[in-house]
Short mmCIF file of C-alpha atoms in Angstrom, two decimals:
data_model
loop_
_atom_site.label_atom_id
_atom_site.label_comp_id
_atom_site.label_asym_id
_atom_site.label_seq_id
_atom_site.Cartn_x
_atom_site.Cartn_y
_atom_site.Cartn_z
CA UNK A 13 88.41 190.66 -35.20
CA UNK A 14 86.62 188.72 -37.69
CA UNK A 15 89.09 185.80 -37.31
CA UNK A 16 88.26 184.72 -34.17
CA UNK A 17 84.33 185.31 -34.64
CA UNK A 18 83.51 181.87 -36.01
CA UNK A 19 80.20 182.24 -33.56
CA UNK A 20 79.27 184.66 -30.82
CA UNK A 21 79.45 181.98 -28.48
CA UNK A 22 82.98 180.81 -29.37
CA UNK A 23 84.37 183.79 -29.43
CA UNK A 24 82.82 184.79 -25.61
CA UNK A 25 85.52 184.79 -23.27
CA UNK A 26 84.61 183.22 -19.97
CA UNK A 27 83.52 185.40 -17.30
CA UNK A 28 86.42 185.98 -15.52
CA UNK A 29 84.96 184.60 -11.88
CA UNK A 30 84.44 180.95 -13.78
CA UNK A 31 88.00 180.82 -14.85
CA UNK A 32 90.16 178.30 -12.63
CA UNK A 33 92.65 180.59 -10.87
CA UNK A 34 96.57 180.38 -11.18
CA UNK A 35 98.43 181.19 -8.15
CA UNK A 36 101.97 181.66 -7.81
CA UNK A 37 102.86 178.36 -6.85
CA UNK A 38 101.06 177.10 -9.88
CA UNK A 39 102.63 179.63 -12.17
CA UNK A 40 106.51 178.78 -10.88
CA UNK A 41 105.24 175.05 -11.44
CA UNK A 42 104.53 175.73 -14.90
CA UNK A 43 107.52 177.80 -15.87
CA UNK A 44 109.60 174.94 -14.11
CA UNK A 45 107.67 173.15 -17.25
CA UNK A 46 108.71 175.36 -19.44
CA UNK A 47 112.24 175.61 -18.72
CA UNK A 48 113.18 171.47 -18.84
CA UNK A 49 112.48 171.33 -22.69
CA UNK A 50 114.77 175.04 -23.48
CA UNK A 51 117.49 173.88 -20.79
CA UNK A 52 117.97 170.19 -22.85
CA UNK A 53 117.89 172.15 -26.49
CA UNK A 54 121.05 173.82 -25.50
CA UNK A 55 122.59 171.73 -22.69
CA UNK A 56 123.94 169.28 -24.81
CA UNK A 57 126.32 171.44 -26.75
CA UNK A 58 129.04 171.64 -24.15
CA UNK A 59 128.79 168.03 -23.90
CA UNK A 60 128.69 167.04 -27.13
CA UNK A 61 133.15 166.69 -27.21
CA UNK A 62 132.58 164.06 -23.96
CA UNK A 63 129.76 162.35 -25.55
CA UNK A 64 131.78 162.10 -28.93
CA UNK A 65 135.19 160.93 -26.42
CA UNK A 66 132.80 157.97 -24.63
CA UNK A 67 130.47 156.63 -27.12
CA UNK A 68 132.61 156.83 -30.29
CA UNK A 69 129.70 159.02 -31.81
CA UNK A 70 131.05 161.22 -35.17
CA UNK A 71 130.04 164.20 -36.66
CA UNK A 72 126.95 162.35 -37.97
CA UNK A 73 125.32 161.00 -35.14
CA UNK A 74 126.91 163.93 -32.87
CA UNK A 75 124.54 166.14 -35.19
CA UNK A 76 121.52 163.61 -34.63
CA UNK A 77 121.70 163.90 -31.05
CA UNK A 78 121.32 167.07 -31.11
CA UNK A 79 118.73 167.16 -34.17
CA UNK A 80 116.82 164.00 -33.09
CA UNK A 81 115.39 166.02 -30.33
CA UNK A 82 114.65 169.49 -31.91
CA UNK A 83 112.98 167.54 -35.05
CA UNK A 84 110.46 165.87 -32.56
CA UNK A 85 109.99 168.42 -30.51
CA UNK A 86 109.24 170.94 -33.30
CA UNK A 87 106.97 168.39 -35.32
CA UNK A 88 104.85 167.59 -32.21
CA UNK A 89 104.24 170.88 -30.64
CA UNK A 90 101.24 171.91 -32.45
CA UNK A 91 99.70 168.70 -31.87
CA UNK A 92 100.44 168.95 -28.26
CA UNK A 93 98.76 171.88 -28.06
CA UNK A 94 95.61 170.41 -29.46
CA UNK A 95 95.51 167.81 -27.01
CA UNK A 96 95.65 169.87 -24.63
CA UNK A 97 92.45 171.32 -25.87
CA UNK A 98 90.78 168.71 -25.77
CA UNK A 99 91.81 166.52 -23.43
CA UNK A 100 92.58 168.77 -20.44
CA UNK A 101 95.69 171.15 -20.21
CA UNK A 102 97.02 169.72 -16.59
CA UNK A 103 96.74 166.24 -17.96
CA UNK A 104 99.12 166.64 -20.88
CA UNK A 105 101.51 168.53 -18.72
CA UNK A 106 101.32 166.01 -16.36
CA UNK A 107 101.83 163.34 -18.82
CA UNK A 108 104.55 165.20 -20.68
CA UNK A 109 106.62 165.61 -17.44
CA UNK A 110 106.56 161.91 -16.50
CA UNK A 111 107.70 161.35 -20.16
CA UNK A 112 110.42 163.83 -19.81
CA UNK A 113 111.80 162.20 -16.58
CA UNK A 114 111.67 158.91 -17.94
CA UNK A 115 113.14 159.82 -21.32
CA UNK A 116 115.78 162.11 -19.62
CA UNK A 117 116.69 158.94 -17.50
CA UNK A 118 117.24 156.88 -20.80
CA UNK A 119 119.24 159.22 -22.15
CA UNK A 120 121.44 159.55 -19.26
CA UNK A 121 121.90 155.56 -18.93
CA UNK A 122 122.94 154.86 -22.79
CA UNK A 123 124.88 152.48 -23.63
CA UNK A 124 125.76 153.84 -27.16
CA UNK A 125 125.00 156.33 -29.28
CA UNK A 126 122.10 155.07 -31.70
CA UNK A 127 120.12 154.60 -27.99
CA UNK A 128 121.02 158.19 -27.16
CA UNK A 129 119.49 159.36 -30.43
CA UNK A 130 116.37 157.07 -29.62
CA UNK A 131 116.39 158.55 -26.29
CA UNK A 132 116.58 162.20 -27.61
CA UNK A 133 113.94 161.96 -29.95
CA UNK A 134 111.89 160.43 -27.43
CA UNK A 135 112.59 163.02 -24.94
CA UNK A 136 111.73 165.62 -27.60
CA UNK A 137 108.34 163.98 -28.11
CA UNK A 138 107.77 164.33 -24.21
CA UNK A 139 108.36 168.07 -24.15
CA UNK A 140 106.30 168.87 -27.34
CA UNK A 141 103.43 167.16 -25.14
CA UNK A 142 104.07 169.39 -21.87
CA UNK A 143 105.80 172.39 -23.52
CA UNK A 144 102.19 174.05 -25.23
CA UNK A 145 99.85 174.08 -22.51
CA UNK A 146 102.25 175.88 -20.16
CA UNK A 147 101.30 179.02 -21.69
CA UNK A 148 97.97 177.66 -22.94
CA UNK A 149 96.97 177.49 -18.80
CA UNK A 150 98.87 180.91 -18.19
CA UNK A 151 96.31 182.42 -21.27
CA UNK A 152 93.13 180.75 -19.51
CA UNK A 153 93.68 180.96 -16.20
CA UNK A 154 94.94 184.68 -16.06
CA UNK A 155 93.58 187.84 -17.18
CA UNK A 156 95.12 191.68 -16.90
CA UNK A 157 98.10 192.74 -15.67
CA UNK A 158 98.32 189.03 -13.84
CA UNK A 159 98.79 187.97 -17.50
CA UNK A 160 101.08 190.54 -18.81
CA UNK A 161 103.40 189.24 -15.65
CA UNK A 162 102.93 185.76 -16.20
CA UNK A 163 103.59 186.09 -19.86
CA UNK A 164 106.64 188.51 -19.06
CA UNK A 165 107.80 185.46 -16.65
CA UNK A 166 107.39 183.33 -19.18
CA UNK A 167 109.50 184.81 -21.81
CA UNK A 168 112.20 185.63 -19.17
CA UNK A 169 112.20 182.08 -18.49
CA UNK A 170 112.59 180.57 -22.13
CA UNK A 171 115.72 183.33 -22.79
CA UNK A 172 117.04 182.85 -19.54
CA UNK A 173 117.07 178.60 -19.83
CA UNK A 174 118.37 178.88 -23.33
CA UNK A 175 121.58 180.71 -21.68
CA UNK A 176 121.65 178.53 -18.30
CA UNK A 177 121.49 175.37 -20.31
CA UNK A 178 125.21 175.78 -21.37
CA UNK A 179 126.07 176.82 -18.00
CA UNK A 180 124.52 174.62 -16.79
CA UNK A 181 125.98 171.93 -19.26
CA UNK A 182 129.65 173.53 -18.60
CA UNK A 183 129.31 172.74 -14.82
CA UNK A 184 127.66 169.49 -14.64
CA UNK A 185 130.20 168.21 -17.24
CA UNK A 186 133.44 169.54 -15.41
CA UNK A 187 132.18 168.16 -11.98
CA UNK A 188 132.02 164.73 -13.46
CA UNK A 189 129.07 164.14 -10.47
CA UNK A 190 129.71 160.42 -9.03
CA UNK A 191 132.22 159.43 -12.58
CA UNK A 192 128.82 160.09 -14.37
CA UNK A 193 130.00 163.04 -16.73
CA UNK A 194 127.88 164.18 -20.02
CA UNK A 195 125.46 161.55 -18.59
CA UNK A 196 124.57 164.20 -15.60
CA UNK A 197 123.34 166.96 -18.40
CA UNK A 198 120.53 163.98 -18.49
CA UNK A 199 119.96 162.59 -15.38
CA UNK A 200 119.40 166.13 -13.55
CA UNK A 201 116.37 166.13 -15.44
CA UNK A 202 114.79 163.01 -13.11
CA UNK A 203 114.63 164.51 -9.28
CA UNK A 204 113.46 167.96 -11.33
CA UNK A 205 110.87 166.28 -13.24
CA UNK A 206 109.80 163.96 -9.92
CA UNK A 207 109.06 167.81 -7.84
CA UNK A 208 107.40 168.98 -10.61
CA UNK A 209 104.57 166.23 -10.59
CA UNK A 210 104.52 166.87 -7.23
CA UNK A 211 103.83 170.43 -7.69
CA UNK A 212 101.82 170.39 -10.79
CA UNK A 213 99.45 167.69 -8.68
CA UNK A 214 98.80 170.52 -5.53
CA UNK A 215 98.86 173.69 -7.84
CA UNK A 216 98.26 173.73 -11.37
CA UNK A 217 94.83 174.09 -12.59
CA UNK A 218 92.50 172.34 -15.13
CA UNK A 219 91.57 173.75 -17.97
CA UNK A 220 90.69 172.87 -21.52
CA UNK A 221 88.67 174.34 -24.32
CA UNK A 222 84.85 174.86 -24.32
CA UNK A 223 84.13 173.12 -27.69
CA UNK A 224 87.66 171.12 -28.27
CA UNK A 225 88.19 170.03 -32.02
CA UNK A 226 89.32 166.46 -33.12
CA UNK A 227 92.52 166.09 -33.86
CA UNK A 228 93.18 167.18 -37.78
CA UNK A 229 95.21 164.27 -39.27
CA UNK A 230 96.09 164.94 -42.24
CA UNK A 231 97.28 168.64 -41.28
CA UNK A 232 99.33 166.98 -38.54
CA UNK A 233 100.88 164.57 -41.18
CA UNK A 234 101.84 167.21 -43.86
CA UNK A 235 103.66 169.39 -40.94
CA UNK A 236 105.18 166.93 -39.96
CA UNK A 237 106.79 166.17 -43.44
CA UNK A 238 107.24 170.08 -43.85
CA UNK A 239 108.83 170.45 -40.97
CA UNK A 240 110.83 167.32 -41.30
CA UNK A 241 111.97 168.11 -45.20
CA UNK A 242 113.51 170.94 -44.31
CA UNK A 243 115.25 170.60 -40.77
CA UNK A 244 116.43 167.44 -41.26
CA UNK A 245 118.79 168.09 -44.16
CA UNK A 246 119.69 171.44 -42.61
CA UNK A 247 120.39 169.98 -39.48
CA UNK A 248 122.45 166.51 -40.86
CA UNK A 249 123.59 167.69 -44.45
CA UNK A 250 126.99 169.15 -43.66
CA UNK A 251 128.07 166.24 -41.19
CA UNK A 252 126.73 163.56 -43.86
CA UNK A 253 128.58 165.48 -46.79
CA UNK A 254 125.54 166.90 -48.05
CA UNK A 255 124.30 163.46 -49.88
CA UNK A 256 121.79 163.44 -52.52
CA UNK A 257 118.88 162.88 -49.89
CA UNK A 258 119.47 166.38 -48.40
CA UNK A 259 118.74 167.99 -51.90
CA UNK A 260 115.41 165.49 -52.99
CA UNK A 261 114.53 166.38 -49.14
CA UNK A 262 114.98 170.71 -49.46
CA UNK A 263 113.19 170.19 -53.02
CA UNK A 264 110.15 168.06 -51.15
CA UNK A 265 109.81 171.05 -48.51
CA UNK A 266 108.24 173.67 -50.70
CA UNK A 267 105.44 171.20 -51.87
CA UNK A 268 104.82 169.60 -48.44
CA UNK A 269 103.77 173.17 -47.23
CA UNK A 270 101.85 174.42 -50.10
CA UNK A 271 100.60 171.11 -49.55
CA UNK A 272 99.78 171.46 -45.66
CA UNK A 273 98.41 174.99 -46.39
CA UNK A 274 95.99 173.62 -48.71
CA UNK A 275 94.48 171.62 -46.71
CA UNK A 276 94.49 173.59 -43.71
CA UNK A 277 92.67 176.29 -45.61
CA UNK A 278 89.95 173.81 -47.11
CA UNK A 279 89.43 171.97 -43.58
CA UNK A 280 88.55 175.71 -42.83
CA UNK A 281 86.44 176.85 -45.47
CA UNK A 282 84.45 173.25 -44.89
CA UNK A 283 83.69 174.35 -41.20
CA UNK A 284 86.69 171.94 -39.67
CA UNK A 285 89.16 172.72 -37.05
CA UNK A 286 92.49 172.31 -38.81
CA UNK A 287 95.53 172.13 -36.86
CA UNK A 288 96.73 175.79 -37.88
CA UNK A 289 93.82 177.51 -38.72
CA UNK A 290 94.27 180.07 -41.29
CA UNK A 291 91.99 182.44 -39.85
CA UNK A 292 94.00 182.46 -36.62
CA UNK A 293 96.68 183.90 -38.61
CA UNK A 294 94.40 187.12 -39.30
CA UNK A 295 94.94 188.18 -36.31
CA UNK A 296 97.59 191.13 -36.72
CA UNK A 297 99.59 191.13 -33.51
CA UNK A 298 100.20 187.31 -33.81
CA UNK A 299 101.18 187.57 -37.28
CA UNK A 300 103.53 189.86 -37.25
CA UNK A 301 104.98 189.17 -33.90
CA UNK A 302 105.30 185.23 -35.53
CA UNK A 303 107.82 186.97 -38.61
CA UNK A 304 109.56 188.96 -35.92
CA UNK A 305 110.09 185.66 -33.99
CA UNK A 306 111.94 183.70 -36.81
CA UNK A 307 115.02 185.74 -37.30
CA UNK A 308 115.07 186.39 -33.80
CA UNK A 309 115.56 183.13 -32.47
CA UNK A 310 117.68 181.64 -35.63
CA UNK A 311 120.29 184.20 -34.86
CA UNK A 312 119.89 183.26 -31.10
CA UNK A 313 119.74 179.64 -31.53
CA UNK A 314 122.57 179.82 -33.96
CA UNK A 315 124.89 181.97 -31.56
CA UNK A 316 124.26 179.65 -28.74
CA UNK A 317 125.94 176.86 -30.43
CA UNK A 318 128.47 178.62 -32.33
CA UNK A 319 129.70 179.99 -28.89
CA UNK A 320 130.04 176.99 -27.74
CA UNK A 321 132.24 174.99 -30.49
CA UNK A 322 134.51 177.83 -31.16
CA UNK A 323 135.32 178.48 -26.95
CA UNK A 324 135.69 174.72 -27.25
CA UNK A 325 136.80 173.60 -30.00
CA UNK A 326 138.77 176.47 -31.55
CA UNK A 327 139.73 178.09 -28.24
CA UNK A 328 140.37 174.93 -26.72
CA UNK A 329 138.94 175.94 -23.33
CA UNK A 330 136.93 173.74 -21.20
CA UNK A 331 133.23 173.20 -20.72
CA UNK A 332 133.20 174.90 -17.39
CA UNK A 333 134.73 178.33 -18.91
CA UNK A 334 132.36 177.70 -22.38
CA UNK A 335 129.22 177.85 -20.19
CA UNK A 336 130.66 180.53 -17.82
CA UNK A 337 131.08 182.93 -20.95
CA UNK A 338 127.17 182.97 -20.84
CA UNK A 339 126.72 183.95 -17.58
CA UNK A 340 126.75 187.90 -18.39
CA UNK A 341 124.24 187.23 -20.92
CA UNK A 342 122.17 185.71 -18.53
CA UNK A 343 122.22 188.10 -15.81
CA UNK A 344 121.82 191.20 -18.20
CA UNK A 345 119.19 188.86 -20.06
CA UNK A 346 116.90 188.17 -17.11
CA UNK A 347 117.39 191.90 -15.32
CA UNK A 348 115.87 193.47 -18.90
CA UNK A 349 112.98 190.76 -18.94
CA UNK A 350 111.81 191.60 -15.07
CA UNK A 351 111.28 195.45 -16.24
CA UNK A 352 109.67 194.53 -19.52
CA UNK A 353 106.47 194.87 -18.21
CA UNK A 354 106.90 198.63 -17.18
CA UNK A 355 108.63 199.67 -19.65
CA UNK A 356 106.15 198.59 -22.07
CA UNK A 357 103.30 200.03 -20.37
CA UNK A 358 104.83 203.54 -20.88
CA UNK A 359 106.67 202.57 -24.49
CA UNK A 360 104.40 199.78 -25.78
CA UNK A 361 106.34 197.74 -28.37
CA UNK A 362 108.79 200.41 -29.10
CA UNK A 363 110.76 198.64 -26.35
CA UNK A 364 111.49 195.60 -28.65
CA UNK A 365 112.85 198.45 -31.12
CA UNK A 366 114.87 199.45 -28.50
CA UNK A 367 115.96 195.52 -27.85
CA UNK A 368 117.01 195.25 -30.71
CA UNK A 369 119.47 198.15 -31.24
CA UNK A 370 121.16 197.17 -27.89
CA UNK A 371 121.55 193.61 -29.51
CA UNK A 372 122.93 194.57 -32.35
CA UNK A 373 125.70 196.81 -30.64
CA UNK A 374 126.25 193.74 -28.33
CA UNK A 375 127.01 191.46 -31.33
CA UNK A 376 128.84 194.19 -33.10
CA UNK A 377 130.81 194.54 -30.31
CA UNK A 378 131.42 190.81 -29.84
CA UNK A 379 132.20 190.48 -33.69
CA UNK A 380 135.16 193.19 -33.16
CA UNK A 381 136.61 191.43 -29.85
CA UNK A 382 136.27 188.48 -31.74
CA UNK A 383 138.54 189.93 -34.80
CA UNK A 384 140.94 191.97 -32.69
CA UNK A 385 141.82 189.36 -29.98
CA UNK A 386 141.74 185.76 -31.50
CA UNK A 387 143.38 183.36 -30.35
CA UNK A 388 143.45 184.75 -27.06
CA UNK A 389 139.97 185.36 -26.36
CA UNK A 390 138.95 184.95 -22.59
CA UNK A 391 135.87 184.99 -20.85
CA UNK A 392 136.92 188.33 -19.45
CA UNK A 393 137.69 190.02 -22.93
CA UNK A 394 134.37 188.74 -24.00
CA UNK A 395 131.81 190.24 -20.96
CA UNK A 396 131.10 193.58 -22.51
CA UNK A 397 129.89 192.23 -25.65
CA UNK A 398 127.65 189.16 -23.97
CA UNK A 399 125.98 191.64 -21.61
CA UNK A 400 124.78 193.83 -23.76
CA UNK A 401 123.87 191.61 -26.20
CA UNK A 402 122.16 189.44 -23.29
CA UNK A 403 120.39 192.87 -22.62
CA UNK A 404 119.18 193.89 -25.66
CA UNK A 405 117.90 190.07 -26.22
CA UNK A 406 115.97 190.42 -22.82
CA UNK A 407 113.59 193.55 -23.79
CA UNK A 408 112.54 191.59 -26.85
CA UNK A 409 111.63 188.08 -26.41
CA UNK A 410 109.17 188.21 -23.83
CA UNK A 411 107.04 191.10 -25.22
CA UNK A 412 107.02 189.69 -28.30
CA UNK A 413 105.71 186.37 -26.89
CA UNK A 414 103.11 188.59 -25.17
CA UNK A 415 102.48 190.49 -28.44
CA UNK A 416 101.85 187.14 -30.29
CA UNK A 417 99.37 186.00 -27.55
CA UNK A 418 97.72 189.26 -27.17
CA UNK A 419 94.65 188.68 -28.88
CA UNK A 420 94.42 185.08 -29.00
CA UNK A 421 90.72 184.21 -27.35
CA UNK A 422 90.75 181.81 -24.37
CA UNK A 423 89.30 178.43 -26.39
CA UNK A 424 92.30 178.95 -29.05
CA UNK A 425 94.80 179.09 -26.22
CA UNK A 426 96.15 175.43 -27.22
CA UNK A 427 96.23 176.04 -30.75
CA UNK A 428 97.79 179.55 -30.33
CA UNK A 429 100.65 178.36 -27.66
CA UNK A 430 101.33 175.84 -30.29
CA UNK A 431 101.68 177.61 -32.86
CA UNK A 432 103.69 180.08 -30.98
CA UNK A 433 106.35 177.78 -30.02
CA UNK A 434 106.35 175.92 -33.12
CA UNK A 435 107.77 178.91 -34.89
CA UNK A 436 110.34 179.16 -32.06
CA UNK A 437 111.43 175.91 -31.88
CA UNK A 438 111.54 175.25 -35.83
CA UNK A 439 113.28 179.25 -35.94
CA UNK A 440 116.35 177.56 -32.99
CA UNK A 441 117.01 174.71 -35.39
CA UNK A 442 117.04 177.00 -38.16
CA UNK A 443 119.58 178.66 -36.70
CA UNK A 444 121.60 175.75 -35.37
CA UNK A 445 121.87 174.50 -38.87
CA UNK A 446 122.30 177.33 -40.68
CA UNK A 447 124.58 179.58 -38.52
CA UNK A 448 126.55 176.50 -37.52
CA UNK A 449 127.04 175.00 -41.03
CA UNK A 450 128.47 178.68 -41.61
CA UNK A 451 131.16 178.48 -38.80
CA UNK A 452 132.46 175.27 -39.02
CA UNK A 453 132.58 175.55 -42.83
CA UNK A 454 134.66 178.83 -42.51
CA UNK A 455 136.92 177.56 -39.34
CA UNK A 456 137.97 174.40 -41.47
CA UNK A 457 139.74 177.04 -43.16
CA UNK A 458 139.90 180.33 -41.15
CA UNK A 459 139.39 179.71 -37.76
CA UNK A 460 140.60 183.27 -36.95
CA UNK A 461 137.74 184.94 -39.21
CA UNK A 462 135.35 182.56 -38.77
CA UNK A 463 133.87 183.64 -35.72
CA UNK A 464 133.57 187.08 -36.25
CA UNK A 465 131.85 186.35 -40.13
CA UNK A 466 129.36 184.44 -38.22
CA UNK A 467 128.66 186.96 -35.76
CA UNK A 468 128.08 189.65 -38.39
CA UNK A 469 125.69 187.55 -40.02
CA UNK A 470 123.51 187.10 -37.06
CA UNK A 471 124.00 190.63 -37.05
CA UNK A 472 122.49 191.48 -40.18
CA UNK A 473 119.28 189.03 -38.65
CA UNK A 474 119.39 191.49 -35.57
CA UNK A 475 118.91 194.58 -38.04
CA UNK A 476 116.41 192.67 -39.65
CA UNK A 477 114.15 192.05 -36.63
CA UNK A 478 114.41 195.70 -35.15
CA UNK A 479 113.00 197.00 -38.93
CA UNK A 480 110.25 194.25 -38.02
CA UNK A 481 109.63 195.57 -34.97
CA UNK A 482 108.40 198.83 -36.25
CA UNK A 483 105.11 197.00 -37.32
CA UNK A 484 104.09 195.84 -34.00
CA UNK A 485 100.72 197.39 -33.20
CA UNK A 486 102.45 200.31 -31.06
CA UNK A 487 100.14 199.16 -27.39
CA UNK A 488 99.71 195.40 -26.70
CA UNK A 489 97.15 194.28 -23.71
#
């Protein structure tokens, strides 16, 4: 690929007996990494009715606690995985763990709730710093089919803690652990965080890039506002009464990316290292596996919190039987991701085709319970839909994560990772926003229809990401 041939040297992987090893220790260490920063996107929408209940929050600042962190996280991850280039993979994780512990202990000990959104941003922060060089060290310190499980692993990880952060949410809430209630979604993080220093310390490897790049400034600054212009109104517009901010902010985006883009590709053309380099982009699998990522995680991140406000709020059901809902999509979800890997080596990406018409009879399916039995939808009446769904959900994620990665060369591993989950993390936000502006618009006035309009929606993204799916290069490595 001429992308990634900016000299023969670079572009030399290293032989494969100088690569630091990842054993399996190291690799559940990691994915224990991975799974803190998922588990805390989601686990706060169960508890978002007690946190409202104790700290007198509102719609507003109910929306920035959940925002607050996504914003952060999404701005930073890039960057994190360019430190990690250059200043040692294991030491960011490491330092992004501690962070996490200590941030997830602030947020479980706040007093109000402008400290909670301090807390959460902060927290976000901490897992954009540990978050990229999980997979960064899986790419560098694996090769072969020891990297086409590790990545499968890693992908049934992230859709597996997306689901088990609302169950997880649902339970910890209803047990009310010691009188501490919502504040246990937060504080389970600490003894977590604590064994996986521990861990990382023993098992995880070092590794970092051969010729690591400065960090690109101004690229980092114009994301940041490109990201920022157009999640933050998204994310805060309907709660805030869509003010004229929101609209000066959406009408900023479009420049602040040209913007970003511009100076990515100059910094390139000048022989720099830009923070998303342009040539990366060339390469075909990660391309198109990036535009197959977006509407698949906005219609996931979206249905994740709709779920959760309409068992809640319009079902009235508790946090406990919210999170329990998910558990079918869970199981199916993590069962489909474990035979990924040999079903793709017979079917190649055709499998993700395959994902996604399962999905999209799952939601279908869901959509119609939805129609024919509210009010009295039950956990029970809901299982056939959420399982296949889960299922169909399961045999894409994690191959496209490995499609993305696929031909990304060691020394980029940082920048690629980044990237990577940048996409995903901006695409769960997205949908947040976007999906969940659409429900609770529609259930101020129909809450009978306005779960099942949502869920067609996503289902439209569904069909849209399994006509995607047909351009995957047909074999990934």
């Amino acid at each position: 690929m001429t992308s990634t041939s900016a000299s023969p040297r670079a572009a030399a992987p290293a032989p494969a007996q100088d690569r630091p090893a990842l054993g399996p220790l190291g690799l559940f260490t990691v994915l224990l990494g991975a799974s803190l920063p998922l588990i805390d996107f989601f686990i706060v929408n169960v508890a978002l009715p007690s946190i409202d209940h104790d700290l007198a929050a509102g719609p507003a600042l109910l929306e920035l606690i959940v925002a607050g962190y996504g914003l952060s996280y999404a701005v930073l991850l890039v960057l994190g995985g360019r430190l990690g280039d250059l200043f040692g993979r294991r030491r960011l994780f490491l330092a992004g763990m501690a962070a996490f512990g200590l941030t997830s202990l602030a947020c479980g000990l706040a007093p109000d709730a402008w400290t909670l959104v301090g807390a959460r941003v902060a927290q976000g922060a901490a897992a954009a710093l540990m978050l990229p060089q999980v997979l960064a060290t899986i790419h560098s310190s694996t090769e072969g089919a020891r990297r086409a499980k590790a990545l499968s692993l890693y992908g049934a990880t992230a859709g597996l803690s997306m689901v088990a952060g609302q169950i997880l949410g649902g339970v910890l809430v209803s047990a009310d652990l010691a009188g501490s209630g919502w504040r246990a979604v937060f504080l389970v993080n600490v003894p977590v965080a604590v064994a996986g220093l521990v861990l990382a310390f023993r098992t995880v490897p070092e590794t970092r890039s051969d010729r690591p790049a400065p960090v690109d400034v101004p690229g980092t600054l114009l994301l940041a506002l490109a990201l920022i212009t157009l999640l933050a109104p998204l994310t805060e517009g309907r709660a805030a009464g869509w003010p004229l901010w929101t609209w000066v902010s959406l009408a900023v985006f479009p420049f602040a990316a040209a913007a970003f883009w511009r100076a990515e590709r100059g910094l390139d053309r000048r022989g720099g290292t830009p923070l998303v380099p342009p040539s990366l982009l060339g390469l075909v699998s990660l391309r198109r596996g990036l535009v197959l990522l977006l509407p698949l995680c906005m219609g996931f991140g979206g249905f994740m919190f709709v779920i959760a406000v309409a068992l809640q709020q319009g079902l009235g059901l508790g946090a406990i039987a919210s999170g329990l809902a998910l558990v079918p999509m869970a199981v199916a979800f993590f069962g489909a991701s474990l035979a990924g890997p040999r079903l793709v080596r017979r079917w190649g990406t055709r499998v993700v085709t395959a994902g996604g018409l399962i999905q999209g009879l799952g939601i279908a399916l869901l959509a119609v319970t939805a129609w024919r039995s509210w009010p009295d939808l039950s956990v029970g009446v809901l299982l056939p839909g959420m399982a296949i769904a889960g299922l169909g959900q399961g045999l894409q994620l994690p191959v496209i994560f490995r499609v993305i990665l696929s031909e990304v060369p060691a020394e980029r591993a940082g920048v690629g990772s980044g990237v990577m989950v940048t996409a995903q993390q901006s695409s769960l936000a997205l949908g947040v926003a976007t999906l969940g502006s659409l429900y609770l618009g529609l259930a101020a006035s129909g809450p009978d229809t306005a779960l099942p309009v949502t869920l067609l929606v996503q289902l439209a993204m569904v069909v849209l990401t399994t006509a995607l799916s047909l351009r995957l290069p047909r074999t990934v490595r």
